[in-house]
mmCIF file of N, CA and C in Angstrom:
data_model
loop_
_atom_site.group_PDB
_atom_site.id
_atom_site.type_symbol
_atom_site.label_atom_id
_atom_site.label_comp_id
_atom_site.label_asym_id
_atom_site.label_seq_id
_atom_site.Cartn_x
_atom_site.Cartn_y
_atom_site.Cartn_z
ATOM 1 N N MET A 251 -8.590 23.562 1.559
ATOM 2 C CA MET A 251 -7.450 22.670 1.697
ATOM 3 C C MET A 251 -7.248 21.894 0.394
ATOM 4 N N LYS A 252 -6.032 21.475 0.194
ATOM 5 C CA LYS A 252 -5.692 20.729 -1.011
ATOM 6 C C LYS A 252 -6.193 19.291 -0.925
ATOM 7 N N ASN A 253 -6.184 18.636 -2.084
ATOM 8 C CA ASN A 253 -6.476 17.206 -2.066
ATOM 9 C C ASN A 253 -5.158 16.435 -2.089
ATOM 10 N N VAL A 254 -5.238 15.134 -2.023
ATOM 11 C CA VAL A 254 -4.055 14.282 -1.935
ATOM 12 C C VAL A 254 -3.166 14.445 -3.165
ATOM 13 N N LYS A 255 -3.769 14.519 -4.335
ATOM 14 C CA LYS A 255 -2.996 14.672 -5.581
ATOM 15 C C LYS A 255 -2.136 15.937 -5.524
ATOM 16 N N GLU A 256 -2.717 17.032 -5.037
ATOM 17 C CA GLU A 256 -1.975 18.294 -4.942
ATOM 18 C C GLU A 256 -0.847 18.197 -3.911
ATOM 19 N N LEU A 257 -1.094 17.497 -2.820
ATOM 20 C CA LEU A 257 -0.035 17.312 -1.824
ATOM 21 C C LEU A 257 1.107 16.473 -2.372
ATOM 22 N N LEU A 258 0.774 15.404 -3.085
ATOM 23 C CA LEU A 258 1.817 14.560 -3.673
ATOM 24 C C LEU A 258 2.674 15.346 -4.661
ATOM 25 N N ALA A 259 2.050 16.260 -5.403
ATOM 26 C CA ALA A 259 2.776 17.052 -6.401
ATOM 27 C C ALA A 259 3.808 17.976 -5.766
ATOM 28 N N THR A 260 3.610 18.336 -4.501
ATOM 29 C CA THR A 260 4.554 19.232 -3.834
ATOM 30 C C THR A 260 5.711 18.484 -3.186
ATOM 31 N N GLN A 261 5.627 17.180 -3.122
ATOM 32 C CA GLN A 261 6.673 16.394 -2.477
ATOM 33 C C GLN A 261 7.871 16.228 -3.401
ATOM 34 N N SER A 262 9.040 16.259 -2.803
ATOM 35 C CA SER A 262 10.243 15.955 -3.574
ATOM 36 C C SER A 262 10.346 14.439 -3.707
ATOM 37 N N ALA A 263 11.136 14.007 -4.656
ATOM 38 C CA ALA A 263 11.304 12.570 -4.864
ATOM 39 C C ALA A 263 11.902 11.945 -3.609
ATOM 40 N N LYS A 264 11.315 10.842 -3.180
ATOM 41 C CA LYS A 264 11.810 10.147 -2.005
ATOM 42 C C LYS A 264 12.335 8.787 -2.427
ATOM 43 N N PHE A 265 13.401 8.402 -1.786
ATOM 44 C CA PHE A 265 14.030 7.130 -2.109
ATOM 45 C C PHE A 265 14.024 6.228 -0.884
ATOM 46 N N ASN A 266 12.903 6.217 -0.211
ATOM 47 C CA ASN A 266 12.804 5.427 1.015
ATOM 48 C C ASN A 266 12.027 4.140 0.780
ATOM 49 N N PHE A 267 12.563 3.332 -0.121
ATOM 50 C CA PHE A 267 11.987 2.019 -0.405
ATOM 51 C C PHE A 267 12.972 0.954 0.041
ATOM 52 N N ILE A 268 12.434 -0.157 0.527
ATOM 53 C CA ILE A 268 13.296 -1.264 0.930
ATOM 54 C C ILE A 268 12.570 -2.576 0.648
ATOM 55 N N SER A 269 13.322 -3.611 0.453
ATOM 56 C CA SER A 269 12.770 -4.945 0.219
ATOM 57 C C SER A 269 12.318 -5.557 1.539
ATOM 58 N N SER A 270 11.322 -6.402 1.468
ATOM 59 C CA SER A 270 10.854 -7.089 2.673
ATOM 60 C C SER A 270 11.893 -8.082 3.183
ATOM 61 N N LYS A 271 12.873 -8.409 2.340
ATOM 62 C CA LYS A 271 13.917 -9.367 2.725
ATOM 63 C C LYS A 271 15.116 -8.698 3.391
ATOM 64 N N ALA A 272 15.109 -7.358 3.442
ATOM 65 C CA ALA A 272 16.186 -6.622 4.100
ATOM 66 C C ALA A 272 16.036 -6.756 5.615
ATOM 67 N N THR A 273 17.107 -6.441 6.321
ATOM 68 C CA THR A 273 17.033 -6.477 7.782
ATOM 69 C C THR A 273 16.460 -5.158 8.308
ATOM 70 N N VAL A 274 15.963 -5.209 9.506
ATOM 71 C CA VAL A 274 15.443 -4.005 10.154
ATOM 72 C C VAL A 274 16.567 -2.992 10.341
ATOM 73 N N LEU A 275 17.764 -3.460 10.601
ATOM 74 C CA LEU A 275 18.902 -2.541 10.736
ATOM 75 C C LEU A 275 19.109 -1.766 9.437
ATOM 76 N N GLU A 276 19.019 -2.456 8.301
ATOM 77 C CA GLU A 276 19.151 -1.772 7.006
ATOM 78 C C GLU A 276 18.041 -0.737 6.829
ATOM 79 N N ALA A 277 16.846 -1.066 7.266
ATOM 80 C CA ALA A 277 15.720 -0.127 7.173
ATOM 81 C C ALA A 277 15.979 1.104 8.039
ATOM 82 N N LEU A 278 16.480 0.898 9.247
ATOM 83 C CA LEU A 278 16.778 2.011 10.144
ATOM 84 C C LEU A 278 17.870 2.917 9.570
ATOM 85 N N VAL A 279 18.884 2.306 8.979
ATOM 86 C CA VAL A 279 19.960 3.093 8.354
ATOM 87 C C VAL A 279 19.396 3.919 7.199
ATOM 88 N N LEU A 280 18.546 3.309 6.389
ATOM 89 C CA LEU A 280 17.945 4.034 5.271
ATOM 90 C C LEU A 280 17.065 5.181 5.760
ATOM 91 N N MET A 281 16.316 4.962 6.830
ATOM 92 C CA MET A 281 15.505 6.036 7.402
ATOM 93 C C MET A 281 16.397 7.204 7.832
ATOM 94 N N LYS A 282 17.495 6.882 8.452
ATOM 95 C CA LYS A 282 18.422 7.923 8.919
ATOM 96 C C LYS A 282 19.003 8.683 7.733
ATOM 97 N N VAL A 283 19.463 7.974 6.711
ATOM 98 C CA VAL A 283 20.067 8.606 5.533
ATOM 99 C C VAL A 283 19.053 9.467 4.790
ATOM 100 N N ALA A 284 17.825 8.969 4.636
ATOM 101 C CA ALA A 284 16.776 9.700 3.911
ATOM 102 C C ALA A 284 16.098 10.748 4.794
ATOM 103 N N ASN A 285 16.434 10.765 6.084
ATOM 104 C CA ASN A 285 15.848 11.696 7.047
ATOM 105 C C ASN A 285 14.319 11.602 7.069
ATOM 106 N N VAL A 286 13.841 10.366 7.169
ATOM 107 C CA VAL A 286 12.408 10.094 7.245
ATOM 108 C C VAL A 286 12.154 9.155 8.420
ATOM 109 N N SER A 287 10.895 9.046 8.826
ATOM 110 C CA SER A 287 10.570 8.186 9.964
ATOM 111 C C SER A 287 9.799 6.931 9.549
ATOM 112 N N TYR A 288 9.758 6.680 8.242
ATOM 113 C CA TYR A 288 9.108 5.466 7.750
ATOM 114 C C TYR A 288 9.799 5.022 6.469
ATOM 115 N N ILE A 289 9.630 3.756 6.167
ATOM 116 C CA ILE A 289 10.171 3.170 4.942
ATOM 117 C C ILE A 289 9.041 2.429 4.242
ATOM 118 N N ILE A 290 8.964 2.606 2.953
ATOM 119 C CA ILE A 290 7.976 1.888 2.147
ATOM 120 C C ILE A 290 8.594 0.550 1.747
ATOM 121 N N VAL A 291 7.868 -0.505 2.001
ATOM 122 C CA VAL A 291 8.363 -1.848 1.685
ATOM 123 C C VAL A 291 7.781 -2.265 0.338
ATOM 124 N N ARG A 292 8.696 -2.565 -0.601
ATOM 125 C CA ARG A 292 8.294 -3.000 -1.937
ATOM 126 C C ARG A 292 9.149 -4.190 -2.356
ATOM 127 N N ASP A 293 8.527 -5.108 -3.031
ATOM 128 C CA ASP A 293 9.226 -6.229 -3.658
ATOM 129 C C ASP A 293 8.817 -6.250 -5.124
ATOM 130 N N ASP A 294 9.790 -6.200 -6.009
ATOM 131 C CA ASP A 294 9.516 -6.196 -7.452
ATOM 132 C C ASP A 294 8.495 -5.112 -7.814
ATOM 133 N N ASP A 295 8.701 -3.898 -7.290
ATOM 134 C CA ASP A 295 7.835 -2.740 -7.527
ATOM 135 C C ASP A 295 6.405 -2.929 -7.035
ATOM 136 N N GLN A 296 6.174 -3.919 -6.212
ATOM 137 C CA GLN A 296 4.854 -4.142 -5.607
ATOM 138 C C GLN A 296 4.874 -3.669 -4.150
ATOM 139 N N TYR A 297 3.939 -2.794 -3.819
ATOM 140 C CA TYR A 297 3.816 -2.295 -2.451
ATOM 141 C C TYR A 297 3.466 -3.443 -1.514
ATOM 142 N N LYS A 298 4.214 -3.547 -0.414
ATOM 143 C CA LYS A 298 3.956 -4.600 0.577
ATOM 144 C C LYS A 298 3.506 -4.045 1.918
ATOM 145 N N GLY A 299 3.915 -2.811 2.232
ATOM 146 C CA GLY A 299 3.548 -2.221 3.512
ATOM 147 C C GLY A 299 4.500 -1.104 3.890
ATOM 148 N N ILE A 300 4.470 -0.739 5.154
ATOM 149 C CA ILE A 300 5.296 0.343 5.678
ATOM 150 C C ILE A 300 5.928 -0.116 6.983
ATOM 151 N N VAL A 301 7.155 0.336 7.215
ATOM 152 C CA VAL A 301 7.813 0.148 8.505
ATOM 153 C C VAL A 301 8.129 1.534 9.039
ATOM 154 N N CYS A 302 7.723 1.786 10.275
ATOM 155 C CA CYS A 302 7.946 3.077 10.930
ATOM 156 C C CYS A 302 8.948 2.903 12.064
ATOM 157 N N GLU A 303 9.557 4.012 12.463
ATOM 158 C CA GLU A 303 10.485 3.970 13.595
ATOM 159 C C GLU A 303 9.812 3.378 14.828
ATOM 160 N N LYS A 304 8.568 3.775 15.047
ATOM 161 C CA LYS A 304 7.824 3.285 16.210
ATOM 162 C C LYS A 304 7.700 1.758 16.170
ATOM 163 N N ASP A 305 7.483 1.207 14.977
ATOM 164 C CA ASP A 305 7.385 -0.247 14.841
ATOM 165 C C ASP A 305 8.689 -0.914 15.244
ATOM 166 N N CYS A 306 9.782 -0.296 14.830
ATOM 167 C CA CYS A 306 11.088 -0.858 15.172
ATOM 168 C C CYS A 306 11.279 -0.865 16.685
ATOM 169 N N LEU A 307 10.916 0.234 17.317
ATOM 170 C CA LEU A 307 11.049 0.311 18.768
ATOM 171 C C LEU A 307 10.174 -0.725 19.456
ATOM 172 N N HIS A 308 8.903 -0.763 19.092
ATOM 173 C CA HIS A 308 7.967 -1.665 19.767
ATOM 174 C C HIS A 308 8.213 -3.131 19.441
ATOM 175 N N LYS A 309 8.388 -3.426 18.172
ATOM 176 C CA LYS A 309 8.458 -4.831 17.769
ATOM 177 C C LYS A 309 9.845 -5.444 17.929
ATOM 178 N N ILE A 310 10.866 -4.624 17.870
ATOM 179 C CA ILE A 310 12.230 -5.150 17.992
ATOM 180 C C ILE A 310 12.724 -5.026 19.428
ATOM 181 N N THR A 311 12.856 -3.798 19.878
ATOM 182 C CA THR A 311 13.450 -3.548 21.190
ATOM 183 C C THR A 311 12.650 -4.178 22.318
ATOM 184 N N LEU A 312 11.351 -3.954 22.336
ATOM 185 C CA LEU A 312 10.543 -4.446 23.450
ATOM 186 C C LEU A 312 10.375 -5.963 23.449
ATOM 187 N N ASN A 313 10.624 -6.594 22.303
ATOM 188 C CA ASN A 313 10.526 -8.058 22.230
ATOM 189 C C ASN A 313 11.889 -8.742 22.276
ATOM 190 N N GLY A 314 12.939 -7.953 22.487
ATOM 191 C CA GLY A 314 14.278 -8.523 22.608
ATOM 192 C C GLY A 314 14.838 -9.086 21.314
ATOM 193 N N LEU A 315 14.332 -8.628 20.183
ATOM 194 C CA LEU A 315 14.848 -9.100 18.893
ATOM 195 C C LEU A 315 16.068 -8.292 18.488
ATOM 196 N N LYS A 316 16.802 -8.793 17.543
ATOM 197 C CA LYS A 316 17.999 -8.103 17.057
ATOM 198 C C LYS A 316 17.721 -7.522 15.681
ATOM 199 N N PRO A 317 17.890 -6.186 15.519
ATOM 200 C CA PRO A 317 17.574 -5.554 14.237
ATOM 201 C C PRO A 317 18.440 -6.054 13.084
ATOM 202 N N GLU A 318 19.644 -6.524 13.396
ATOM 203 C CA GLU A 318 20.521 -7.020 12.334
ATOM 204 C C GLU A 318 20.147 -8.433 11.891
ATOM 205 N N LYS A 319 19.266 -9.080 12.633
ATOM 206 C CA LYS A 319 18.845 -10.439 12.275
ATOM 207 C C LYS A 319 17.368 -10.536 11.916
ATOM 208 N N THR A 320 16.587 -9.542 12.290
ATOM 209 C CA THR A 320 15.151 -9.555 12.020
ATOM 210 C C THR A 320 14.890 -8.955 10.647
ATOM 211 N N LEU A 321 14.033 -9.600 9.871
ATOM 212 C CA LEU A 321 13.718 -9.115 8.532
ATOM 213 C C LEU A 321 12.557 -8.121 8.566
ATOM 214 N N VAL A 322 12.586 -7.204 7.626
ATOM 215 C CA VAL A 322 11.539 -6.191 7.496
ATOM 216 C C VAL A 322 10.171 -6.854 7.374
ATOM 217 N N LYS A 323 10.077 -7.935 6.629
ATOM 218 C CA LYS A 323 8.781 -8.601 6.422
ATOM 219 C C LYS A 323 8.154 -9.074 7.727
ATOM 220 N N ASP A 324 8.977 -9.246 8.759
ATOM 221 C CA ASP A 324 8.470 -9.726 10.036
ATOM 222 C C ASP A 324 7.853 -8.624 10.892
ATOM 223 N N ILE A 325 8.088 -7.357 10.536
ATOM 224 C CA ILE A 325 7.528 -6.274 11.347
ATOM 225 C C ILE A 325 6.723 -5.259 10.541
ATOM 226 N N LEU A 326 6.652 -5.406 9.231
ATOM 227 C CA LEU A 326 5.957 -4.389 8.438
ATOM 228 C C LEU A 326 4.467 -4.365 8.714
ATOM 229 N N ILE A 327 3.887 -3.201 8.510
ATOM 230 C CA ILE A 327 2.443 -3.034 8.700
ATOM 231 C C ILE A 327 1.793 -3.084 7.327
ATOM 232 N N LYS A 328 0.846 -3.993 7.166
ATOM 233 C CA LYS A 328 0.182 -4.185 5.880
ATOM 234 C C LYS A 328 -1.182 -3.523 5.825
ATOM 235 N N ASP A 329 -1.751 -3.244 6.971
ATOM 236 C CA ASP A 329 -3.152 -2.840 6.996
ATOM 237 C C ASP A 329 -3.388 -1.351 7.280
ATOM 238 N N PHE A 330 -2.492 -0.499 6.817
ATOM 239 C CA PHE A 330 -2.755 0.931 6.900
ATOM 240 C C PHE A 330 -3.973 1.250 6.046
ATOM 241 N N PRO A 331 -4.802 2.186 6.477
ATOM 242 C CA PRO A 331 -5.860 2.636 5.568
ATOM 243 C C PRO A 331 -5.211 3.322 4.371
ATOM 244 N N ILE A 332 -5.852 3.267 3.221
ATOM 245 C CA ILE A 332 -5.279 3.895 2.031
ATOM 246 C C ILE A 332 -6.198 5.005 1.538
ATOM 247 N N VAL A 333 -5.619 5.904 0.761
ATOM 248 C CA VAL A 333 -6.387 6.992 0.170
ATOM 249 C C VAL A 333 -6.098 7.049 -1.321
ATOM 250 N N SER A 334 -6.950 7.786 -2.032
ATOM 251 C CA SER A 334 -6.773 7.980 -3.473
ATOM 252 C C SER A 334 -6.352 9.424 -3.720
ATOM 253 N N PRO A 335 -5.856 9.719 -4.912
ATOM 254 C CA PRO A 335 -5.426 11.086 -5.225
ATOM 255 C C PRO A 335 -6.542 12.116 -5.087
ATOM 256 N N ASP A 336 -7.782 11.704 -5.245
ATOM 257 C CA ASP A 336 -8.895 12.656 -5.190
ATOM 258 C C ASP A 336 -9.409 12.911 -3.781
ATOM 259 N N ASP A 337 -8.929 12.171 -2.804
ATOM 260 C CA ASP A 337 -9.388 12.374 -1.431
ATOM 261 C C ASP A 337 -8.919 13.718 -0.892
ATOM 262 N N SER A 338 -9.716 14.281 -0.008
ATOM 263 C CA SER A 338 -9.375 15.563 0.605
ATOM 264 C C SER A 338 -8.420 15.350 1.775
ATOM 265 N N THR A 339 -7.715 16.416 2.125
ATOM 266 C CA THR A 339 -6.839 16.321 3.287
ATOM 267 C C THR A 339 -7.662 16.175 4.564
ATOM 268 N N GLU A 340 -8.872 16.704 4.564
ATOM 269 C CA GLU A 340 -9.755 16.525 5.718
ATOM 270 C C GLU A 340 -10.060 15.041 5.929
ATOM 271 N N HIS A 341 -10.343 14.338 4.820
ATOM 272 C CA HIS A 341 -10.602 12.905 4.892
ATOM 273 C C HIS A 341 -9.367 12.173 5.420
ATOM 274 N N CYS A 342 -8.196 12.588 4.959
ATOM 275 C CA CYS A 342 -6.944 11.973 5.424
ATOM 276 C C CYS A 342 -6.785 12.144 6.929
ATOM 277 N N LEU A 343 -7.046 13.334 7.420
ATOM 278 C CA LEU A 343 -6.936 13.589 8.859
ATOM 279 C C LEU A 343 -7.929 12.744 9.653
ATOM 280 N N GLU A 344 -9.131 12.594 9.114
ATOM 281 C CA GLU A 344 -10.126 11.748 9.787
ATOM 282 C C GLU A 344 -9.634 10.303 9.880
ATOM 283 N N LEU A 345 -9.080 9.786 8.784
ATOM 284 C CA LEU A 345 -8.551 8.413 8.788
ATOM 285 C C LEU A 345 -7.383 8.282 9.758
ATOM 286 N N MET A 346 -6.468 9.245 9.708
ATOM 287 C CA MET A 346 -5.305 9.205 10.595
ATOM 288 C C MET A 346 -5.742 9.211 12.052
ATOM 289 N N ASN A 347 -6.722 10.019 12.358
ATOM 290 C CA ASN A 347 -7.223 10.090 13.722
ATOM 291 C C ASN A 347 -7.942 8.799 14.114
ATOM 292 N N SER A 348 -8.783 8.291 13.239
ATOM 293 C CA SER A 348 -9.541 7.067 13.538
ATOM 294 C C SER A 348 -8.637 5.860 13.743
ATOM 295 N N PHE A 349 -7.603 5.743 12.893
ATOM 296 C CA PHE A 349 -6.722 4.576 12.946
ATOM 297 C C PHE A 349 -5.448 4.833 13.757
ATOM 298 N N GLN A 350 -5.298 6.070 14.273
ATOM 299 C CA GLN A 350 -4.112 6.443 15.051
ATOM 300 C C GLN A 350 -2.818 6.150 14.288
ATOM 301 N N VAL A 351 -2.767 6.649 13.033
ATOM 302 C CA VAL A 351 -1.580 6.487 12.193
ATOM 303 C C VAL A 351 -1.097 7.859 11.737
ATOM 304 N N LEU A 352 0.170 7.932 11.382
ATOM 305 C CA LEU A 352 0.756 9.187 10.912
ATOM 306 C C LEU A 352 0.935 9.216 9.401
ATOM 307 N N TYR A 353 0.738 8.073 8.747
ATOM 308 C CA TYR A 353 0.998 7.951 7.316
ATOM 309 C C TYR A 353 -0.157 7.254 6.618
ATOM 310 N N LEU A 354 -0.392 7.659 5.361
ATOM 311 C CA LEU A 354 -1.413 7.008 4.544
ATOM 312 C C LEU A 354 -0.837 6.722 3.162
ATOM 313 N N PRO A 355 -0.790 5.457 2.771
ATOM 314 C CA PRO A 355 -0.385 5.136 1.399
ATOM 315 C C PRO A 355 -1.440 5.651 0.421
ATOM 316 N N VAL A 356 -0.965 6.127 -0.723
ATOM 317 C CA VAL A 356 -1.855 6.660 -1.753
ATOM 318 C C VAL A 356 -1.831 5.708 -2.943
ATOM 319 N N PHE A 357 -3.022 5.282 -3.354
ATOM 320 C CA PHE A 357 -3.149 4.383 -4.498
ATOM 321 C C PHE A 357 -4.131 4.964 -5.494
ATOM 322 N N ASN A 358 -3.823 4.778 -6.763
ATOM 323 C CA ASN A 358 -4.767 5.059 -7.840
ATOM 324 C C ASN A 358 -5.139 3.696 -8.402
ATOM 325 N N GLY A 359 -6.250 3.165 -7.937
ATOM 326 C CA GLY A 359 -6.582 1.768 -8.265
ATOM 327 C C GLY A 359 -5.609 0.869 -7.530
ATOM 328 N N HIS A 360 -4.834 0.082 -8.293
ATOM 329 C CA HIS A 360 -3.828 -0.793 -7.691
ATOM 330 C C HIS A 360 -2.428 -0.196 -7.776
ATOM 331 N N GLN A 361 -2.317 0.986 -8.348
ATOM 332 C CA GLN A 361 -1.002 1.616 -8.530
ATOM 333 C C GLN A 361 -0.630 2.456 -7.307
ATOM 334 N N PHE A 362 0.493 2.105 -6.687
ATOM 335 C CA PHE A 362 0.998 2.840 -5.543
ATOM 336 C C PHE A 362 1.613 4.152 -6.026
ATOM 337 N N LEU A 363 1.185 5.278 -5.425
ATOM 338 C CA LEU A 363 1.672 6.596 -5.853
ATOM 339 C C LEU A 363 2.591 7.260 -4.845
ATOM 340 N N GLY A 364 2.481 6.898 -3.586
ATOM 341 C CA GLY A 364 3.301 7.538 -2.564
ATOM 342 C C GLY A 364 2.643 7.469 -1.206
ATOM 343 N N VAL A 365 3.116 8.322 -0.309
ATOM 344 C CA VAL A 365 2.618 8.349 1.059
ATOM 345 C C VAL A 365 2.368 9.793 1.460
ATOM 346 N N ILE A 366 1.249 10.016 2.100
ATOM 347 C CA ILE A 366 0.932 11.316 2.691
ATOM 348 C C ILE A 366 1.099 11.162 4.200
ATOM 349 N N SER A 367 1.812 12.104 4.797
ATOM 350 C CA SER A 367 1.987 12.047 6.247
ATOM 351 C C SER A 367 1.210 13.173 6.910
ATOM 352 N N VAL A 368 0.991 13.016 8.196
ATOM 353 C CA VAL A 368 0.340 14.071 8.950
ATOM 354 C C VAL A 368 1.173 15.350 8.871
ATOM 355 N N TYR A 369 2.489 15.209 8.747
ATOM 356 C CA TYR A 369 3.367 16.368 8.648
ATOM 357 C C TYR A 369 3.156 17.115 7.326
ATOM 358 N N ASP A 370 2.873 16.375 6.240
ATOM 359 C CA ASP A 370 2.556 17.017 4.959
ATOM 360 C C ASP A 370 1.310 17.878 5.101
ATOM 361 N N ILE A 371 0.316 17.342 5.784
ATOM 362 C CA ILE A 371 -0.951 18.062 5.946
ATOM 363 C C ILE A 371 -0.767 19.266 6.871
ATOM 364 N N LEU A 372 -0.008 19.096 7.946
ATOM 365 C CA LEU A 372 0.240 20.213 8.854
ATOM 366 C C LEU A 372 1.006 21.331 8.154
ATOM 367 N N LYS A 373 1.985 20.965 7.342
ATOM 368 C CA LYS A 373 2.762 21.968 6.603
ATOM 369 C C LYS A 373 1.849 22.731 5.644
ATOM 370 N N GLU A 374 1.009 22.007 4.925
ATOM 371 C CA GLU A 374 0.098 22.631 3.965
ATOM 372 C C GLU A 374 -0.887 23.553 4.687
ATOM 373 N N THR A 375 -1.391 23.117 5.823
ATOM 374 C CA THR A 375 -2.329 23.920 6.600
ATOM 375 C C THR A 375 -1.652 25.188 7.121
ATOM 376 N N ALA A 376 -0.430 25.055 7.600
ATOM 377 C CA ALA A 376 0.306 26.222 8.095
ATOM 378 C C ALA A 376 0.563 27.217 6.969
ATOM 379 N N GLU A 377 0.902 26.707 5.784
ATOM 380 C CA GLU A 377 1.129 27.599 4.641
ATOM 381 C C GLU A 377 -0.159 28.315 4.251
ATOM 382 N N GLU A 378 -1.272 27.605 4.239
ATOM 383 C CA GLU A 378 -2.556 28.234 3.916
ATOM 384 C C GLU A 378 -2.916 29.310 4.939
ATOM 385 N N GLN A 379 -2.679 29.024 6.208
ATOM 386 C CA GLN A 379 -2.982 29.999 7.258
ATOM 387 C C GLN A 379 -2.083 31.230 7.135
ATOM 388 N N HIS A 380 -0.819 31.009 6.774
ATOM 389 C CA HIS A 380 0.114 32.119 6.585
ATOM 390 C C HIS A 380 -0.343 33.006 5.430
ATOM 391 N N ILE A 381 -0.755 32.397 4.324
ATOM 392 C CA ILE A 381 -1.235 33.155 3.164
ATOM 393 C C ILE A 381 -2.507 33.910 3.530
ATOM 394 N N LYS A 382 -3.425 33.233 4.238
ATOM 395 C CA LYS A 382 -4.670 33.894 4.635
ATOM 396 C C LYS A 382 -4.374 35.074 5.556
ATOM 397 N N HIS A 383 -3.481 34.884 6.503
ATOM 398 C CA HIS A 383 -3.117 35.953 7.431
ATOM 399 C C HIS A 383 -2.478 37.116 6.679
ATOM 400 N N LYS A 384 -1.638 36.786 5.713
ATOM 401 C CA LYS A 384 -0.977 37.815 4.909
ATOM 402 C C LYS A 384 -2.009 38.609 4.104
ATOM 403 N N GLN A 385 -2.990 37.885 3.530
ATOM 404 C CA GLN A 385 -4.039 38.561 2.749
ATOM 405 C C GLN A 385 -4.904 39.427 3.662
ATOM 406 N N ASP A 386 -5.248 38.937 4.842
ATOM 407 C CA ASP A 386 -6.044 39.718 5.781
ATOM 408 C C ASP A 386 -5.302 40.984 6.183
ATOM 409 N N TYR A 387 -4.019 40.881 6.368
ATOM 410 C CA TYR A 387 -3.187 42.021 6.768
ATOM 411 C C TYR A 387 -3.102 43.032 5.622
ATOM 412 N N THR A 388 -2.991 42.519 4.385
ATOM 413 C CA THR A 388 -2.865 43.376 3.217
ATOM 414 C C THR A 388 -4.133 44.205 3.007
ATOM 415 N N TYR A 389 -5.293 43.583 3.241
ATOM 416 C CA TYR A 389 -6.561 44.263 2.987
ATOM 417 C C TYR A 389 -7.069 45.052 4.191
ATOM 418 N N ALA A 390 -6.384 44.966 5.298
ATOM 419 C CA ALA A 390 -6.861 45.662 6.503
ATOM 420 C C ALA A 390 -6.589 47.150 6.432
#
C-alpha cells in the first residue's frame, strides 16, 4: 500500500477552504460546489480544523440552530488525529477506525499539507487489487 505522501500526490487540487468566521450555510454551499463532504477551516493560511456534513446535521439541525446565523468556528472539529506524509495507509485506517473519523489532516511538522479520506484509501486499495488481479490473470 502507498504512504500518505503518495496518496496526496494523486489528489487533484482542492479548493475547499473556508474561514472560521463564515456561516455554516456558506460552508454547506462550498461543500456542494466542490462536491466534497468536508471543508477545511483556515484563517490567514493557518489550519483551524474541519467541518463535515455530519457535523452540520448533528450540531445545527438537531440543536435547532440556523445555518445562516451559526459561524463555522462554533461547530468545527479541532481534535482530529493527524498524520505525516511518511505514515502508511494502514496506520491511517487504524486511526480512522480508533477515532471513528473519515478524514485525517496531514501535517509536515506544523505545515498543513492536505487531508486524506477513507475514500482515498479505499480507491487506492481497489486500484491495487485490480492491478494484482490483472497481473494474476496475465500470468495464469
